[in-house]
Amino acid sequence: MDKVFALKIRKIFGWITVGLTVFLGALFLGNVLDIYFTGKAKGVGAVVYSREIASQHLATILPFFIFYVVWVIAVLVIYTKFKVDTKPSVYSEPVYIFKRYQKRLISANALFEGDREPLFAQYNSVLDKIKKLKIITLAVWAVAIIAFLVYMFLPSSFTDKNHATEEVLRMAYIVLPIFMVAFAVNIVCNYVISNICNGFLPSFKDLTKGLKPVNTSRFYDNKKFILILRIVIIFIGALFIILGIALKDNDGKNGVFYVLQKAINICTECIGLG
Amino acid sequence: MAKIKGFFIKIWQWLKDHAPTRRRIIQVYSALLFNANIKGFFKPNEIIYTGNTKVMCVPGLNCYSCPGAVGACPLGSLQNALLLHSKPTIMYILGILVLFGMFLGRTICGFLCPMGLFQELLHKIRSPKLKKNKVTRVLSYFKYVLLALLIIIPLLYKGIPFFCKYICPAGTFEGGIGILSEAANSDFFAMLDYLFTWKFALLVIFIVACVFIFRFFCRFICPLGAIYGFFNKIALLGIKLDKDECIDCGKCIDACPMDIKKVGDHECIACGKCVDVCPVNAISWKGSKFIFKNKEAKNPVVDSPIDIAKLKNVPANTEAENRQVTAENTSTSQEVKTAINKPQKPKYSRQNKLWLKITAPIVATVVLVSALVYYNIILKPDPMPSGSSVVQVGDEVPSFSLELYNVPQATLTATPTGVSHSFTAKFDGDLKIQISANNVKAFNGDVEVSSLVVNKGDVVNLTFKADINTEFTVYFISYFDTTKLNGKVTVINFWQETCDPCVAEIPHFEDLYDFYNGQINMIAINDDDDYTRRRIQAFIDARGWGDYDMMFGRCLPDDVFNAFKVLGGKNAYPITVVIDTNGKVSNITQGGLSYDELKLIVETAMVS
Ligand code: SF4
Ligand code: SF4
Ligand code: SF4
């Protein structure tokens, strides 16, 4: 079968599935919000959710849901019919390739001379720029984390012990925007770094021509160390379990008791009921 | 005939092509094993399994409120341990997590976690998929932020299982929807409010996202995966990369659906996809040495270095004397220009694993079948009935009794001359004096007493004496029972200290009690099976509830009139039962109440 044609068919059906999936999700979302806000509008003490209300709303979605399931199965068959063999590709993010070239630089233990000297100087300036961007990223994350920790440990935070949800929401209002900024800065920096790397790749290729890649070893490459570490960690894990069972708290209960108590009692808030 | 034969051959071929992988079989197997209490989904008289196997955590994210769950969820247990500030519990859970992580790492995610399976099945829906990129890489660290919140919030702020309450879709899906779908649990609907709306919306978003983004929840949200990720490099099972063999071609990273930077790093879930694409067999399973025979292997992609060169369409020895890589074109070309002239390392043959092929499925099947038979056939039905309470609206209230926390407990040191302790009684009636040390006696003036009759507001002065200096704790206990209803509206709230809605609504009860100025009975009680008196009293005092005018009480497990058993008696919180002036049950509410809602219920009970 013509590969281009098969790809086209897959694309068309695939994108329709995207639309249907998002639509189905929106239907569920819309209905749950409808139940909630309609219930709330009825005033204090009114029934918000009930089995009947939920069933009525589910009944409106059901035909589309059934259609969706049938559609998904049909597309599965279509994809099998219009099979396209794809060869394994190579991960081609510029930063990744940049790192691979860097591995080769390690084997060049002398400074570059001759025509490679300016390239090497260029490489260093690129590295400098990348470093600066990484520092910016780290700095904004550090600010976000410090802001979070300061908020958490401020005596004025989390004072109203009887209204946990409000306290968490208050924290989210204050801390979340800072994290969003950090996230946005991180993404922008990543894009800039990626562009810088991409721009330098052809020169980097020339700079590292003929050099062998060298893998630097890390702590987990040392087999003896890893063996000892594993034994120590297993020992600590086992010890913790034994202590958890053997030790008792002020009420004479051990760790197992509380795990069991929590597991056999439904805490309705944990499962999102209320 | 030939046509029919052809048809069956086609079907057979299709089945062969689409047969589940071994990983998929193990995923389904673990999901079944962790939720072996299948009858929980169908038996209306049992909400969840309440047996002893729940002392053990399962390795994956599997909600313990799922009707089928037979083990505890490690993440839920960790949060509970942190918010209880109970050192033995924290140690026990950490020990379990450390051992799981050390032995299996994120192989748990790839093979054993039911949530992982659920997400992968959703991703099977054929549609264009979002490939990993710089944004997903950064987002993959978000789960560490959630892990930090999950640890810090319960430690600082007792009472919030942050992740369970606001985020976990496993809880909403397996626990919440699992319970709501059972007709016998209809009264749970009454408690649904903003929290359910939020969590259901989040669940829908997660599900839709999983169709387009591989393991959306695992990659960006799951703190359990983040914990296991710390162990990935040193875990006994998982994926390992032989750096000496690797030619840096990047095919593994391209094939990997997770946001890895290197094969086997903290993001790797040991799915094994990269093993098959590596052209030089540099990737293998940890521990394969013990399972496979050390032999020259048949490489699934290529057999020898010469073939690699052929495959890549470049002559061997293009650029170097020894093993050397010429990967200049890797950014653009599919043909990785690789030249290798060193013989490959011996690999581990699969011929020798026949014993494993036979014994592993037999043992696994026996374990699963035994679990299914045990939980569904042998095990007696759980006595814990479904629904929110034993009594129904309109029922005559049955006889019940409970013990009240009248006066705060005190820890003192008795001396031969005596130590005095004074307090103001909060309620009328008998006050029993319970002392934790046998040799300590209580005196009212010169008279030895074990109980007193007090009126509300009485200032009582007691002296505690012992032959030698003895530290002890004294508890002052009052009782409340059906005879003390006095024709008043009585509000009985069943609560637990680890339940946030329970804790949030108690101040409303006090406010309403003050509003009616003692014209109603207002009691908040919890079950002594769960938390002992000392713990609860300390909790009450820490919240400043010790000064409240309403009553706090507890039930004794061996009391036949135990209010928990005769009125509530369920394993879901909070529940509020309101008794009207005629001694009939006028309202039962499952879930938290606001002040206005509570007032409305009480007003209704007053006029009935
Ligand atoms: S990341 Fe979490 S949800 Fe995903 S497979 Fe691992 S434990 Fe399960
Ligand atoms: S493809 Fe390889 S590196 Fe990626 S998750 Fe699977 S096993 Fe781990
Ligand atoms: S596919 Fe194999 S050779 Fe290529 S980078 Fe990955 S581990 Fe190395």
CSV table of C-alpha atoms and ligand atoms in Angstrom, one decimal, chain B residues 239 252 255-258 260 262-265 267-275 283 285, ligand 2:
chain,number,residue,atom,x,y,z
B,239,ILE,CA,17.6,-1.5,32.9
B,252,CYS,CA,17.4,4.5,22.7
B,255,ALA,CA,12.5,5.1,21.4
B,256,CYS,CA,12.0,5.8,25.0
B,257,PRO,CA,8.6,7.2,25.8
B,258,MET,CA,9.7,8.7,29.1
B,260,ILE,CA,14.9,10.3,30.2
B,262,LYS,CA,20.1,8.6,29.9
B,263,VAL,CA,18.9,5.0,29.7
B,264,GLY,CA,18.0,3.8,33.2
B,265,ASP,CA,18.0,7.2,34.9
B,267,GLU,CA,12.7,8.6,34.7
B,268,CYS,CA,13.1,5.1,33.3
B,269,ILE,CA,10.3,2.7,34.1
B,270,ALA,CA,12.1,-0.3,32.7
B,271,CYS,CA,9.6,-0.8,29.9
B,272,GLY,CA,12.4,-2.4,27.8
B,273,LYS,CA,11.6,-0.5,24.6
B,274,CYS,CA,15.2,0.7,24.3
B,275,VAL,CA,16.7,-2.8,24.7
B,283,ILE,CA,21.3,-2.0,27.0
B,285,TRP,CA,18.2,-6.0,32.0
C,2,SF4,S1,12.7,2.9,26.9
C,2,SF4,FE1,14.4,2.2,28.1
C,2,SF4,S2,15.1,4.0,29.2
C,2,SF4,FE2,13.0,4.4,28.4
C,2,SF4,S3,11.7,3.9,30.1
C,2,SF4,FE3,11.8,2.1,28.8
C,2,SF4,S4,13.5,0.9,29.6
C,2,SF4,FE4,13.7,2.9,30.5
